[in-house]
Short mmCIF file of C-alpha atoms in Angstrom, two decimals:
data_model
loop_
_atom_site.label_atom_id
_atom_site.label_comp_id
_atom_site.label_asym_id
_atom_site.label_seq_id
_atom_site.Cartn_x
_atom_site.Cartn_y
_atom_site.Cartn_z
CA MET A 1 39.97 60.87 -76.90
CA ALA A 2 36.53 60.14 -75.40
CA PRO A 3 36.24 57.27 -73.20
CA ALA A 4 35.53 53.76 -74.51
CA ALA A 5 31.85 52.19 -73.99
CA PHE A 6 31.47 48.60 -72.63
CA ARG A 7 28.91 46.48 -73.25
CA VAL A 8 28.69 43.28 -71.16
CA LEU A 9 26.91 40.40 -73.36
CA ASP A 10 27.17 37.37 -71.17
CA GLN A 11 28.26 36.11 -68.09
CA CYS A 12 28.38 32.41 -67.17
CA ARG A 13 30.43 30.14 -65.02
CA VAL A 14 33.12 27.45 -66.63
CA PRO A 15 33.23 24.14 -64.66
CA ILE A 16 36.12 21.96 -64.94
CA SER A 17 35.65 19.42 -66.92
CA SER A 18 35.33 15.55 -66.82
CA GLY A 19 37.91 13.10 -67.62
CA ASP A 20 41.34 12.41 -66.27
CA PRO A 21 42.80 13.19 -64.11
CA PRO A 22 40.61 12.12 -61.56
CA ARG A 23 38.99 14.71 -58.86
CA PRO A 24 37.99 13.96 -55.54
CA ARG A 25 34.64 15.51 -54.82
CA GLU A 26 36.01 17.93 -52.29
CA ALA A 27 39.51 18.67 -51.26
CA SER A 28 41.43 21.42 -49.23
CA VAL A 29 44.72 22.92 -50.38
CA PRO A 30 46.60 24.17 -47.46
CA LEU A 31 48.65 27.60 -47.51
CA THR A 32 51.90 27.85 -46.71
CA PHE A 33 53.36 30.76 -45.05
CA PHE A 34 54.48 32.18 -48.32
CA ASP A 35 51.01 31.62 -49.43
CA ALA A 36 49.42 33.08 -46.32
CA PHE A 37 51.66 36.38 -46.05
CA TRP A 38 49.13 37.55 -49.34
CA ILE A 39 45.81 36.94 -48.02
CA ILE A 40 45.36 40.94 -47.14
CA ALA A 41 46.86 41.89 -50.30
CA THR A 42 44.40 43.10 -53.51
CA PRO A 43 43.72 41.06 -56.36
CA LEU A 44 45.98 41.01 -59.23
CA ASN A 45 44.83 42.27 -62.71
CA ARG A 46 46.69 40.67 -66.02
CA LEU A 47 45.22 41.99 -69.28
CA LEU A 48 46.69 40.14 -72.43
CA PHE A 49 45.56 42.17 -75.94
CA TYR A 50 45.36 40.02 -78.92
CA ARG A 51 44.53 41.06 -82.79
CA TRP A 52 41.01 39.87 -84.07
CA SER A 53 40.00 41.25 -87.78
CA GLY A 54 36.71 39.67 -87.27
CA THR A 55 33.22 40.50 -85.93
CA THR A 56 32.25 40.32 -82.45
CA SER A 57 29.12 37.71 -84.32
CA ASP A 58 32.93 36.15 -85.57
CA PHE A 59 34.25 35.79 -82.26
CA VAL A 60 31.68 34.50 -80.30
CA ALA A 61 30.95 31.26 -83.44
CA SER A 62 34.61 30.49 -83.39
CA ALA A 63 36.90 31.81 -80.34
CA LEU A 64 34.81 31.73 -77.37
CA PRO A 65 34.41 28.53 -77.40
CA ARG A 66 37.51 27.35 -78.28
CA LEU A 67 38.67 29.66 -75.40
CA LYS A 68 36.22 28.23 -72.82
CA ALA A 69 36.60 24.70 -73.34
CA SER A 70 40.34 24.94 -73.36
CA LEU A 71 39.85 26.39 -70.08
CA SER A 72 37.14 24.11 -68.38
CA SER A 73 40.55 21.48 -69.33
CA THR A 74 42.81 23.03 -67.93
CA LEU A 75 41.08 23.72 -64.44
CA ARG A 76 41.02 20.07 -64.30
CA VAL A 77 44.85 19.80 -63.94
CA PHE A 78 45.07 23.57 -62.34
CA TYR A 79 41.67 23.18 -59.79
CA PRO A 80 42.66 25.42 -57.25
CA PHE A 81 41.71 28.34 -59.84
CA ALA A 82 38.52 27.00 -59.64
CA GLY A 83 38.19 26.78 -55.61
CA ARG A 84 37.49 29.66 -52.66
CA LEU A 85 39.36 30.54 -49.87
CA ARG A 86 38.42 29.73 -47.11
CA SER A 87 38.77 30.55 -43.11
CA LEU A 88 38.70 28.15 -40.80
CA PRO A 89 39.51 28.34 -36.98
CA GLY A 90 43.50 28.63 -36.74
CA GLU A 91 44.34 28.24 -40.57
CA VAL A 92 42.78 29.51 -43.99
CA ASP A 93 42.59 27.04 -46.59
CA ILE A 94 41.66 26.83 -50.67
CA TYR A 95 38.70 24.92 -50.45
CA CYS A 96 38.18 22.58 -54.03
CA THR A 97 35.00 20.49 -55.44
CA ASP A 98 34.67 18.47 -58.31
CA ALA A 99 31.48 21.02 -58.84
CA ASP A 100 34.24 24.20 -58.77
CA SER A 101 33.87 26.80 -61.35
CA VAL A 102 35.31 30.09 -62.93
CA ALA A 103 33.48 33.10 -63.50
CA PHE A 104 33.65 34.17 -67.25
CA THR A 105 32.62 37.32 -68.79
CA LEU A 106 32.01 38.69 -72.23
CA ALA A 107 32.02 42.17 -73.13
CA GLU A 108 32.29 44.19 -76.14
CA SER A 109 33.85 47.89 -76.45
CA ASP A 110 33.97 50.38 -79.21
CA GLY A 111 37.12 51.75 -77.97
CA ASP A 112 40.17 51.99 -80.09
CA PHE A 113 42.20 48.77 -79.62
CA LEU A 114 45.44 50.46 -80.18
CA TRP A 115 45.67 52.91 -78.15
CA LEU A 116 44.58 50.56 -75.43
CA ALA A 117 47.29 48.37 -76.43
CA GLY A 118 49.68 51.07 -77.02
CA ASP A 119 52.25 52.23 -74.86
CA ALA A 120 51.34 56.11 -74.80
CA PRO A 121 49.81 57.69 -71.55
CA ARG A 122 45.86 56.16 -71.35
CA SER A 123 43.34 55.90 -68.48
CA SER A 124 44.00 53.26 -65.56
CA ARG A 125 40.68 53.47 -65.13
CA GLU A 126 39.34 52.87 -68.67
CA LEU A 127 42.26 49.96 -68.69
CA GLY A 128 40.84 48.81 -65.51
CA LEU A 129 37.75 47.64 -67.08
CA LEU A 130 39.10 45.24 -68.76
CA ALA A 131 39.10 43.35 -66.04
CA PRO A 132 36.72 41.41 -63.99
CA PRO A 133 35.86 42.56 -60.92
CA ALA A 134 37.36 40.88 -57.74
CA PRO A 135 35.31 37.77 -56.98
CA ALA A 136 33.17 38.67 -53.72
CA PRO A 137 33.22 36.14 -50.88
CA GLY A 138 29.73 33.95 -51.38
CA ALA A 139 26.81 33.50 -49.26
CA ASP A 140 28.88 30.99 -47.39
CA GLY A 141 31.60 33.15 -46.46
CA LEU A 142 34.29 31.34 -49.13
CA LEU A 143 35.89 33.70 -51.35
CA PRO A 144 36.59 32.80 -55.03
CA LEU A 145 40.23 33.39 -56.64
CA PHE A 146 39.82 33.77 -59.87
CA ALA A 147 38.11 34.99 -63.28
CA VAL A 148 37.90 35.83 -66.28
CA LYS A 149 36.76 38.55 -68.67
CA VAL A 150 36.99 38.42 -72.92
CA THR A 151 36.41 42.35 -74.14
CA VAL A 152 36.12 41.78 -78.06
CA PHE A 153 36.81 45.17 -79.90
CA PRO A 154 34.95 44.25 -83.42
CA ARG A 155 37.62 44.13 -86.12
CA ALA A 156 40.79 44.78 -84.22
CA GLY A 157 40.98 42.38 -81.33
CA PHE A 158 40.32 41.15 -77.92
CA CYS A 159 41.71 41.55 -74.68
CA LEU A 160 41.91 38.45 -71.86
CA GLY A 161 41.73 40.10 -68.60
CA PHE A 162 42.01 38.28 -65.28
CA SER A 163 41.75 39.03 -61.95
CA MET A 164 43.57 36.50 -59.53
CA HIS A 165 44.03 36.56 -55.48
CA HIS A 166 47.83 36.69 -54.96
CA THR A 167 47.18 33.80 -52.19
CA LEU A 168 46.66 31.48 -55.04
CA CYS A 169 49.79 31.26 -56.03
CA ASP A 170 52.99 33.68 -57.57
CA GLY A 171 53.88 34.57 -60.95
CA ASN A 172 55.74 31.85 -61.81
CA SER A 173 52.96 29.74 -61.05
CA PHE A 174 50.32 31.92 -63.32
CA ALA A 175 52.67 31.80 -66.46
CA ARG A 176 52.53 27.64 -66.26
CA PHE A 177 48.45 28.04 -65.96
CA LEU A 178 48.44 30.37 -69.08
CA ARG A 179 50.50 28.42 -70.81
CA PHE A 180 48.46 25.39 -70.32
CA TRP A 181 45.96 27.30 -71.18
CA ALA A 182 47.01 28.57 -74.51
CA SER A 183 48.31 24.99 -75.76
CA ALA A 184 44.88 23.53 -74.92
CA CYS A 185 43.08 26.35 -76.74
CA ARG A 186 45.57 25.51 -79.88
CA SER A 187 45.16 22.22 -79.91
CA VAL A 188 41.45 21.81 -79.00
CA GLY A 189 39.81 18.89 -81.70
CA ASP A 190 43.25 18.24 -82.58
CA HIS A 191 45.66 16.50 -79.84
CA THR A 192 45.88 17.07 -76.08
CA PRO A 193 48.12 19.83 -74.84
CA ALA A 194 52.17 19.83 -74.63
CA ASP A 195 52.78 18.25 -71.22
CA ASP A 196 56.11 19.82 -70.97
CA VAL A 197 53.92 22.81 -68.87
CA ALA A 198 54.40 20.51 -65.62
CA VAL A 199 52.67 21.18 -62.37
CA LEU A 200 53.04 19.73 -58.91
CA ILE A 201 50.39 20.91 -56.54
CA ASP A 202 51.88 19.14 -52.66
CA ARG A 203 51.87 21.62 -50.03
CA SER A 204 54.11 19.47 -47.88
CA LEU A 205 57.01 20.24 -49.47
CA VAL A 206 57.31 23.56 -47.90
CA PRO A 207 58.84 22.88 -44.40
CA ASP A 208 57.70 25.90 -41.93
CA PRO A 209 60.08 25.85 -38.77
CA ARG A 210 59.69 29.01 -37.69
CA GLY A 211 56.07 28.95 -37.73
CA LEU A 212 55.48 32.01 -39.66
CA TYR A 213 52.26 30.40 -41.03
CA THR A 214 50.54 31.31 -37.87
CA ALA A 215 52.92 34.65 -37.45
CA PHE A 216 51.11 35.64 -40.85
CA LEU A 217 47.85 34.68 -39.97
CA LYS A 218 47.47 36.47 -36.72
CA GLY A 219 44.78 39.21 -36.93
CA VAL A 220 44.59 38.46 -40.22
CA LYS A 221 40.78 38.02 -42.14
CA VAL A 222 40.18 37.11 -45.78
CA ARG A 223 39.06 39.94 -47.69
CA ALA A 224 38.65 41.62 -51.07
CA PRO A 225 37.97 44.41 -51.87
CA PRO A 226 39.92 46.78 -54.26
CA ARG A 227 40.22 50.17 -53.97
CA PRO A 228 38.68 52.55 -56.27
CA LEU A 229 40.93 53.55 -58.89
CA PRO A 230 41.44 57.64 -58.80
CA ASP A 231 40.46 59.13 -61.85
CA ASP A 232 43.40 61.27 -62.66
CA ILE A 233 45.73 58.28 -63.23
CA VAL A 234 47.20 57.56 -66.33
CA SER A 235 49.21 54.16 -67.50
CA ALA A 236 51.94 54.27 -69.80
CA THR A 237 54.74 51.70 -71.12
CA PHE A 238 58.71 52.81 -71.37
CA LEU A 239 61.18 50.30 -73.22
CA LEU A 240 64.53 49.91 -72.18
CA ARG A 241 66.41 48.67 -75.05
CA ARG A 242 69.63 46.29 -74.99
CA ALA A 243 71.97 49.18 -76.10
CA HIS A 244 70.09 51.24 -73.25
CA ILE A 245 70.81 48.62 -70.67
CA GLU A 246 74.41 48.64 -71.98
CA ALA A 247 74.78 52.13 -71.43
CA LEU A 248 73.76 52.32 -68.16
CA ARG A 249 75.63 49.33 -66.74
CA SER A 250 78.99 50.95 -68.54
CA HIS A 251 77.96 54.14 -66.44
CA ALA A 252 76.92 52.66 -63.60
CA SER A 253 80.13 50.33 -63.00
CA ARG A 254 82.15 53.26 -63.69
CA THR A 255 80.46 55.25 -61.20
CA HIS A 256 79.94 52.88 -58.63
CA PRO A 257 81.39 48.98 -59.23
CA PRO A 258 79.77 46.47 -57.54
CA ALA A 259 81.06 44.75 -54.36
CA PRO A 260 80.12 41.85 -52.66
CA PRO A 261 78.53 40.20 -51.68
CA ALA A 262 76.64 41.61 -55.12
CA PRO A 263 77.47 39.70 -58.24
CA PRO A 264 80.47 41.17 -59.99
CA ARG A 265 78.07 42.29 -62.88
CA TYR A 266 75.17 44.57 -62.97
CA SER A 267 72.15 42.36 -64.52
CA SER A 268 69.89 43.81 -66.74
CA PHE A 269 66.95 43.62 -63.60
CA VAL A 270 68.99 45.72 -61.50
CA LEU A 271 70.45 48.39 -63.71
CA THR A 272 66.23 48.51 -64.65
CA CYS A 273 65.07 48.84 -61.60
CA ALA A 274 68.03 51.73 -60.66
CA HIS A 275 66.93 53.75 -63.10
CA VAL A 276 63.63 53.49 -63.04
CA TRP A 277 63.38 54.27 -59.12
CA VAL A 278 66.13 57.16 -59.36
CA THR A 279 63.87 58.22 -62.20
CA ILE A 280 60.36 58.28 -60.58
CA LEU A 281 61.71 59.65 -57.32
CA LYS A 282 63.32 62.99 -59.31
CA ALA A 283 59.84 63.35 -61.52
CA ARG A 284 58.01 63.08 -57.59
CA GLN A 285 60.55 65.74 -56.05
CA GLY A 286 60.51 68.29 -58.82
CA PRO A 287 63.43 70.54 -59.87
CA ALA A 288 62.82 72.95 -56.85
CA ALA A 289 63.12 70.35 -54.18
CA THR A 290 64.66 71.63 -51.69
CA ASP A 291 63.91 68.89 -48.55
CA LEU A 292 66.13 65.93 -49.72
CA SER A 293 66.28 64.32 -46.27
CA GLY A 294 65.48 60.91 -44.75
CA ALA A 295 65.38 57.85 -46.96
CA THR A 296 63.17 56.19 -49.58
CA CYS A 297 62.37 52.13 -50.09
CA PHE A 298 62.72 49.89 -53.26
CA ALA A 299 60.89 46.25 -53.22
CA PHE A 300 61.34 43.41 -55.21
CA MET A 301 60.47 39.68 -54.67
CA VAL A 302 62.75 36.94 -55.37
CA ASP A 303 61.61 33.51 -56.47
CA CYS A 304 63.31 30.86 -54.26
CA ARG A 305 62.58 27.61 -55.46
CA ALA A 306 65.65 26.96 -56.77
CA ARG A 307 67.13 28.70 -53.40
CA LEU A 308 65.50 27.02 -50.51
CA LYS A 309 67.04 23.68 -49.10
CA PRO A 310 66.20 21.55 -50.27
CA PRO A 311 65.23 23.14 -53.38
CA LEU A 312 61.72 23.09 -54.71
CA PRO A 313 61.05 21.84 -58.18
CA GLU A 314 60.28 24.90 -60.77
CA ALA A 315 56.81 22.96 -61.33
CA TYR A 316 55.34 23.92 -57.68
CA PHE A 317 52.30 25.45 -58.07
CA GLY A 318 51.50 27.69 -55.37
CA ASN A 319 53.59 30.99 -53.97
CA CYS A 320 57.08 30.70 -52.85
CA ILE A 321 58.51 34.43 -53.39
CA VAL A 322 60.24 36.42 -50.72
CA PRO A 323 60.30 39.83 -50.22
CA CYS A 324 63.56 42.10 -50.81
CA LEU A 325 63.34 45.75 -49.45
CA VAL A 326 66.06 47.85 -50.03
CA GLU A 327 66.45 51.62 -48.35
CA ALA A 328 68.55 54.35 -49.54
CA PRO A 329 69.35 58.28 -48.47
CA LEU A 330 66.49 60.60 -51.14
CA GLY A 331 69.81 62.63 -51.53
CA PHE A 332 72.08 59.84 -52.86
CA LEU A 333 69.71 58.74 -55.00
CA VAL A 334 68.25 61.85 -56.85
CA GLY A 335 71.95 63.56 -56.95
CA GLU A 336 74.16 63.62 -59.69
CA ASP A 337 75.51 60.07 -59.22
CA GLY A 338 71.98 58.69 -58.16
CA LEU A 339 72.30 55.59 -60.95
CA GLY A 340 75.09 54.22 -59.19
CA HIS A 341 74.06 54.17 -55.78
CA ALA A 342 70.71 52.91 -56.86
CA ALA A 343 72.37 49.90 -58.62
CA LYS A 344 74.96 49.41 -55.98
CA ALA A 345 71.87 49.44 -52.89
CA ILE A 346 70.10 46.80 -55.14
CA ALA A 347 72.74 44.72 -55.84
CA GLY A 348 73.98 44.18 -52.61
CA ALA A 349 70.47 43.40 -51.96
CA VAL A 350 70.38 40.66 -53.88
CA GLY A 351 73.72 39.38 -53.01
CA ARG A 352 73.21 39.25 -49.64
CA LEU A 353 70.43 36.71 -50.22
CA GLY A 354 73.69 34.69 -50.74
CA GLU A 355 73.08 30.77 -51.60
CA GLY A 356 69.27 30.80 -50.30
CA GLY A 357 68.34 28.61 -47.11
CA GLU A 358 67.71 30.27 -43.84
CA ALA A 359 69.19 33.61 -45.43
CA LEU A 360 66.28 33.88 -47.30
CA LEU A 361 63.95 33.76 -44.19
CA GLU A 362 65.65 36.49 -42.38
CA GLY A 363 63.55 39.25 -40.39
CA ALA A 364 60.28 37.65 -41.67
CA GLU A 365 58.31 37.80 -38.97
CA GLY A 366 58.76 41.49 -39.89
CA TRP A 367 58.03 41.60 -43.67
CA ALA A 368 54.17 42.98 -43.29
CA ALA A 369 55.51 45.67 -40.71
CA ARG A 370 57.88 47.29 -42.51
CA PHE A 371 56.01 47.14 -45.84
CA LEU A 372 52.94 48.74 -44.21
CA SER A 373 55.20 51.21 -42.69
CA TRP A 374 56.75 52.57 -45.98
CA LEU A 375 53.35 52.63 -48.16
CA PRO A 376 52.48 55.65 -47.00
CA ARG A 377 55.82 56.94 -47.80
CA GLY A 378 55.91 56.38 -51.37
CA LEU A 379 57.40 52.84 -51.64
CA LEU A 380 58.02 51.54 -55.39
CA SER A 381 57.78 48.15 -55.44
CA VAL A 382 58.54 45.23 -58.39
CA ALA A 383 55.15 43.45 -60.22
CA GLY A 384 56.26 41.14 -63.26
CA ALA A 385 59.57 39.81 -64.24
CA PRO A 386 60.93 39.44 -67.56
CA ARG A 387 61.97 35.39 -67.33
CA LEU A 388 57.60 34.72 -66.85
CA GLY A 389 57.56 35.15 -71.20
CA VAL A 390 54.05 36.75 -71.16
CA TYR A 391 55.07 37.57 -74.90
CA GLN A 392 54.78 33.60 -75.87
CA VAL A 393 51.25 33.09 -74.70
CA ASP A 394 49.78 32.33 -78.01
CA PHE A 395 46.44 30.94 -77.81
CA GLY A 396 46.15 30.43 -81.16
CA TRP A 397 45.53 33.73 -82.44
CA GLY A 398 49.61 34.64 -82.58
CA ARG A 399 51.36 36.43 -79.50
CA PRO A 400 49.88 38.97 -77.41
CA GLU A 401 49.88 42.57 -79.22
CA LYS A 402 50.56 43.93 -75.30
CA ALA A 403 50.51 42.27 -72.05
CA GLU A 404 49.52 44.82 -69.75
CA LEU A 405 48.96 44.72 -65.35
CA ALA A 406 46.33 46.94 -64.17
CA GLY A 407 45.87 48.14 -61.39
CA ILE A 408 49.04 48.79 -60.05
CA ASP A 409 48.43 52.43 -58.54
CA ARG A 410 46.60 50.76 -55.98
CA SER A 411 49.40 49.09 -55.01
CA GLY A 412 52.64 51.72 -55.89
CA ALA A 413 54.43 49.51 -58.79
CA MET A 414 56.05 49.46 -61.74
CA THR A 415 55.46 46.28 -63.52
CA LEU A 416 58.85 44.50 -65.76
CA ALA A 417 58.17 42.43 -69.27
CA GLU A 418 60.29 41.33 -71.38
CA ASN A 419 60.50 43.40 -75.21
CA ARG A 420 57.80 42.17 -76.91
CA GLU A 421 59.86 42.96 -80.35
CA GLY A 422 61.95 39.84 -79.02
CA GLU A 423 65.40 41.68 -79.21
CA GLY A 424 66.38 41.94 -75.93
CA GLY A 425 65.58 44.82 -73.32
CA ILE A 426 62.79 45.36 -70.66
CA GLU A 427 59.48 46.92 -70.76
CA VAL A 428 58.75 48.99 -68.03
CA GLY A 429 54.98 49.64 -66.47
CA LEU A 430 54.25 52.55 -64.63
CA ALA A 431 50.66 54.01 -63.46
CA LEU A 432 50.91 57.86 -62.64
CA ARG A 433 49.35 61.19 -62.16
CA LEU A 434 49.28 62.71 -65.54
CA PRO A 435 52.17 65.81 -65.31
CA GLU A 436 54.07 63.32 -62.96
CA MET A 437 54.09 60.78 -66.06
CA GLU A 438 55.14 63.82 -68.57
CA ALA A 439 57.96 64.62 -65.78
CA PHE A 440 59.00 60.84 -65.90
CA ALA A 441 59.05 60.14 -69.74
CA SER A 442 61.36 63.25 -69.80
CA LEU A 443 63.60 62.10 -67.72
CA PHE A 444 63.67 58.67 -68.58
CA ASP A 445 64.71 59.63 -71.63
CA ALA A 446 67.20 62.20 -70.30
CA ALA A 447 68.99 60.12 -68.57
CA LEU A 448 69.28 57.61 -71.24
CA ASP A 449 70.74 60.25 -73.70
CA ALA A 450 73.26 61.12 -70.92
CA VAL A 451 74.90 57.69 -70.62
CA ALA A 452 74.49 56.98 -74.25
#
């Protein structure tokens, strides 16, 4: 299929609206150690595809004003999204003023909307064009943290693309921002947004008795230059239905029953991650692999709002996630009982988090070093989570046709989301070179058939 053509129609900035709640002329949102950990990360690119049967002119006349007006009012509540990352002697903060705004790009494409919003392998580079470029630091050295791009596919649909620096917040907070904006967009000219999407911006709630903030900042400079995408990477989505997960649970529980400190029953998250981890290792090794020595590593993030002591409110805005790294012998995972080995290892890592508290931060000083040491060796990590409910984000034109995280090939991540069909199950997104993707797809289905 010929690459789609993209044409930028307009570039502007959406300011924070006036009104309530009142905003100070300037404010500083301090970073906690949870935020500081992500300063050197590349921005996240979230894509939401929606159906649209009208022309681009129709969109500009009716939908675009609603999106901009509702974003403006949402920024009044979630004002750090319009802020900028500022480096000061010995600290980094998010600098906010009442004159802040967010870059907003309108584009048009002649591409095949249904193909881009589908599950089959598609060019990762082409998907990446649907997200706005990562904002660059201004002349003052301050780094914008968020940008929006809307791409219209006439008489087919449109894509809402976002670039967000992870220092701003985690998936929980970003999902709240999207739900609030969507509610505001649905209610433009009618009523105020639903107030059940609360937000609490108070960094004083996060203590730092171990001095992790200073440790994470040591030697770090603010930067946001994403690496270019290789030309031969494709993105694809795979669905594990509820029946698939139950079959995987039965098989893994029979060959490698959960053992303390793991929970007594393998979760859908554990089984999904185990199945993908094992399958991607087999796809990369190939059937003729002979050197299966050494270890491999899997990483996922754990929301610890409820696990901290005292716990943080669910509405706390910012980052409140800790990394969990799982190491296992490569030979075990690509062997006959790989699924059980992987499930037991991941479940054990979850169980070792215990009831939270200090256990969450065990070895925190070495988190970054461990990540960096594993990156050259093919670390597989997880981005997104089914509980975030990305398919519930309705701006007034129905639920998303598809949700994607673009650019995951830069980080070696798999993505997770709820089944958009609403029948249980989990969607898995991957970005691999085409031969690896074809091998993965074959092994993914064959393994499910084997345990059915």
